[in-house]
Amino acid sequence: MSAWKDVPTADELPGYRVFVGDVEKPSLDDRQYSLLELHNGLRAVLVHDPTADKAAACLAVTTGYMLDPDDAPGLAHFCEHMVSKGSGPYPAENDFLSFISTNGGSRNAATGPTYTEYWFSISPTALAGGLPRLAAFFHAPLFTESLTAREINAVDSEFKRNLQNDSRRGLQITKSLSAPGHPWAKFGTGNYASLSGVGRHSKVDASEEEVLQETRRRLVDWWREQYCASRMTLAVVGREALGELTSMVVPHFSKIINRGLDPRPAFKEDVWTPEQSGAILFIETVKDYHTFSLSFPLPDLREQYGKKPASFLAHFLGHEGPGSVCAYLKKKGWLLSLSAGPSGSSRAPQFFQLQGRLTVDGYMHYQAVVEAIFNYISLLRSSPLPLYHFNEISALAATRFRFKQKSQPHSYASVLAHALAEPYPPEWLLSGAYLYRDWDEALVRRVLDGFVPERARVILEAKMHREDVVGENVQWETEEWYGTRYAVRKMDGGLLRKLREGNANDELFLPAPNPFIPEDLSVDKREVPEPGKYPLLVKCTTLTQLWHKKDDQFWVPKAHVRIDLKSPIAYVTPRHAMLTRVFVDLVDDALAEVTYDADLAGLSYSLTNQIEGLTVSVGGYNDKLHVLLRAVLEKMRGLQVEPDRLRVVKEKVQREYENFYMGQPSSLSECYATWLFMPTLWTPAGKLPELSLITADDIERHRDDILSRVFIEALINGNASREARTAMYLDALNIADIAENALKPRPLLQSEITHQRSLVLRSGSDVVSRKTHANPKEVNSSLSYYLQFGVASDVKLRCTLALIAHMTREPCYSILRTEEQLGYVVASAQWSVSGMLGLGIRVQSVHDPAFLESRVDAFLETLGNRLTRLSAQEFAAQKDGLVVKKLERVKNLGEETARYWGRIRSGDYDFLRRETDVSVIRELTLGDVMQVYDTLVRPSSGHLTRKKLSVHLLSQQLEAAALTSPPAVSAAKPPNANADVAHAATADSVSANGAVQLGAKRILLEEDEDGAGGGGTAESVFKAGLACAPAVTPVRSPALGECGAGFAGASAGAAGGASTDAAGSAPGEKTGCGTSRL
């Protein structure tokens, strides 16, 4: 039995209980833990991490939208918005956000079916100020009456952001088709109608003010009924000793009231009636794809955390290796992907779900797909389950837990806060979700017995359903909140009989033992005074450039390998770009059965197409990593294209490219803005015409062409030494040998290596690119507003931009989102495109982007005025907050690899950039910042010097009368009249194709028929008139090691803005939309 000790009240510290047992930890976890239970029932876990460079806290409440009043859908979500907008001790509505941002942190909140969470991260020295602010939300929230309408609008904007999101739309339908009165059916997000409806129903002809007053009254009442200390769990991660953390937590969080509510409310009654089970649900989607899901309700498994029967079954039903249902359906040409496993939080209804993406042929044969799955279920029922399956799964889980590395503090705090609400014994708080402790075959078979067609629900999603698939005389209905069309019919007798039959498919069998399970988990641990800050260049030839760093701080038996195969023909024309993409997908497809076992065994793999060529990534336990790497590279070199698989892959790529333009408006406008700075860019629409022309022979020729001559740049980071001991080990120099021997390429000429560069706007530029969203039902428009600063190699400018971006973040959110209510998506960040830096602001809204741009301009004026008034102390605090972000250490081997790879792919190899930036930031003055701000940011003072580009992505639902041209910032004449005339002439010359000069320096790029979402005639002519920035210059540093003399920066500038690894960027830096994968 778990041992707790009572600690009585002492001085101003209220009494509490503390767990005095040992907490089971990963072997590498050097942190100390303390589990507390306050007198009010709140449970907390405190984590002392003496090396933490970020502190964090998360408070979770075991209440969510399933506890919404029946007449007020979304009230729990509305409460999440309102509760953090000021408290008794800290009444300013933006106090929390301002405090967190100034101190280098971030914060967020989320509402789920049975939980709500609130978290923040912050500089370790500011944790003591963050915790009382967090606690005050729950013992003294203001629910400020004047904010009611504003936050209802914020909830409504969030709802509208997801209005065309197929996963949200489908989920709401499946929930709504629940047993009458079941809380699972509730509309959790809420919107203006659902929340204001509470007030409207209270009084006939109520004024809007009365409606809002009543809504707020109901909110406060609900908060008192549902928010309770005994329902709360808290996790805090800090540098302070456990005693100090205790004194920081107990006084503030003990103030929260315990209302005597059920501390862990659960909803385990049957979610479907017999009439709703054994049914097929057809859903119309926004995007064009075909998916299926097969779901079974699960029994209450909360107490079975040590046995995990549903996860055990998922190992078989979600397997992708030989004999699996996935492999069988792919062979038939019906399936693109499959996943299986339990879904839902432990206290909400839980389901075992199999979900898959289908081909058109698979959609037409969906009943045969479902039949194959039931065949496999029958196979599981009739087969013995040898103990080696459980032992293998259990051993892999134990290994994952044993070598679990640290993560970002706020993520870890969230995980711990939720774990405290589970029924784990306190000593298993960390391990309960990971470890399999007991094999219970009878329990597994009882769960499996529930997987019968009479208890199942099949969902089939498609943009357009065929009548011969749906059946005749099916009644189509429209879901209340999202307006999604759907139809339901029961499984007919013939289908039910087939699904009840035993398995007669001899292509299905249980998986064999996994050959990738690691055997050698030893770590080559060599103590060092302090961890190294960069990898070393250990090989530099005309063919290969290899970087290596031996792990010197994480001590896990893992390594990460990244290999760039640079080829000038990968992206030279739209056809080549399409060939490269299809080749990559065919390799993925051919490797699926092999790489799935590797994935189960803790290895990872990816192959991606980039503008510069191909990128191969492998990672995980180093024992078998060389086997996986060699298998991937040999498959690439020897790929034999099967026409049937080519047909499947082409169908997949076509749908992906077509669906791209149906995406979230803010994501699309960011992509379009990035594209405008890329000299060569083939859009998805521009490449699509090539797809139908591609044959198997074309792919195999392209394979040979692209791999026969390359430049290899590679990084290995982790448990691998520099010198190769034997070919059986993944040591650094073996990486190059494996790649060179598998691919057998010849080197490129230096001049053939691709160098991505950014286009440069002229001083005084004011460019607007206006496009229309492809989805006629998308209500949101988007603005991406970008101010180009200069090259990243200008250290002082780079640091000044970083500080401006840091100081812009909180007021941008508070003013444009919270105060002006422009939309749910409002963000500002530093932007980087191929070595050129700038400041970006994006807003997604139902308003016209021209109006949004005018508000951004006004905000930048207001912000400039605010910055000029900063006191010396306030300015120093802002710099300190940015320094905290810059000096944040990597938390695990994956983060370290991503950071190094980001600098390698950027072409600057500036591994010490953060340290350099910190020294410069500390020396910046407010005058330095304001000089740059007034020149490159502020509209009024920078109209001759700013370099501004904005993308206006318009909803088709905006009224034509509202589509006004953006107002000119200034009519002042630039000093270089001749340059301006030349620019205007360029615009005038293409005005028939969509480019129009709007004043001294404003250019409007209208979308034309050739544009297809980017790259039309007007944009092409505009881009042709711009200069290119110089290629990125490599930084010469000790990282070059012995190879420094032969290093020529062969990959300098190789990272395109759209393919830069964002994890290697500065905190908050926007690095493009990732469109090179397309």
CSV table of C-alpha atoms in Angstrom, one decimal, residues 165-171 173-174 280-293 355-359 363 366 458-465 476 484-485:
chain,number,residue,atom,x,y,z
A,165,ASN,CA,-12.0,20.6,-41.0
A,166,ASP,CA,-13.0,17.1,-42.0
A,167,SER,CA,-11.8,15.4,-38.9
A,168,ARG,CA,-13.8,17.8,-36.7
A,169,ARG,CA,-16.9,17.4,-38.9
A,170,GLY,CA,-16.7,13.7,-38.9
A,171,LEU,CA,-16.2,13.4,-35.2
A,173,ILE,CA,-21.4,13.3,-36.5
A,174,THR,CA,-20.2,10.2,-34.9
A,280,ILE,CA,-22.6,1.9,-41.7
A,281,LEU,CA,-22.2,5.7,-41.7
A,282,PHE,CA,-21.5,7.5,-44.9
A,283,ILE,CA,-20.0,11.1,-44.5
A,284,GLU,CA,-19.4,13.7,-47.2
A,285,THR,CA,-16.0,15.4,-46.9
A,286,VAL,CA,-14.7,18.8,-47.9
A,287,LYS,CA,-11.4,17.4,-49.3
A,288,ASP,CA,-11.3,14.7,-51.9
A,289,TYR,CA,-10.2,11.4,-50.3
A,290,HIS,CA,-11.6,8.0,-49.3
A,291,THR,CA,-11.3,6.7,-45.8
A,292,PHE,CA,-12.9,4.0,-43.6
A,293,SER,CA,-13.0,3.3,-39.9
A,355,GLN,CA,-8.7,3.6,-39.6
A,356,GLY,CA,-7.4,3.6,-43.1
A,357,ARG,CA,-7.0,5.6,-46.2
A,358,LEU,CA,-8.5,3.8,-49.3
A,359,THR,CA,-7.9,4.0,-53.0
A,363,TYR,CA,-13.8,2.5,-51.6
A,366,TYR,CA,-15.2,-1.4,-48.8
A,458,VAL,CA,-18.3,1.3,-40.0
A,459,ILE,CA,-17.7,4.8,-41.3
A,460,LEU,CA,-17.0,5.5,-44.9
A,461,GLU,CA,-15.9,9.1,-45.9
A,462,ALA,CA,-15.7,10.5,-49.4
A,463,LYS,CA,-16.3,13.8,-51.1
A,464,MET,CA,-18.9,12.3,-53.4
A,465,HIS,CA,-20.5,9.0,-52.5
A,476,TRP,CA,-29.3,11.9,-46.3
A,484,THR,CA,-22.0,18.0,-42.8
A,485,ARG,CA,-24.1,15.7,-45.0
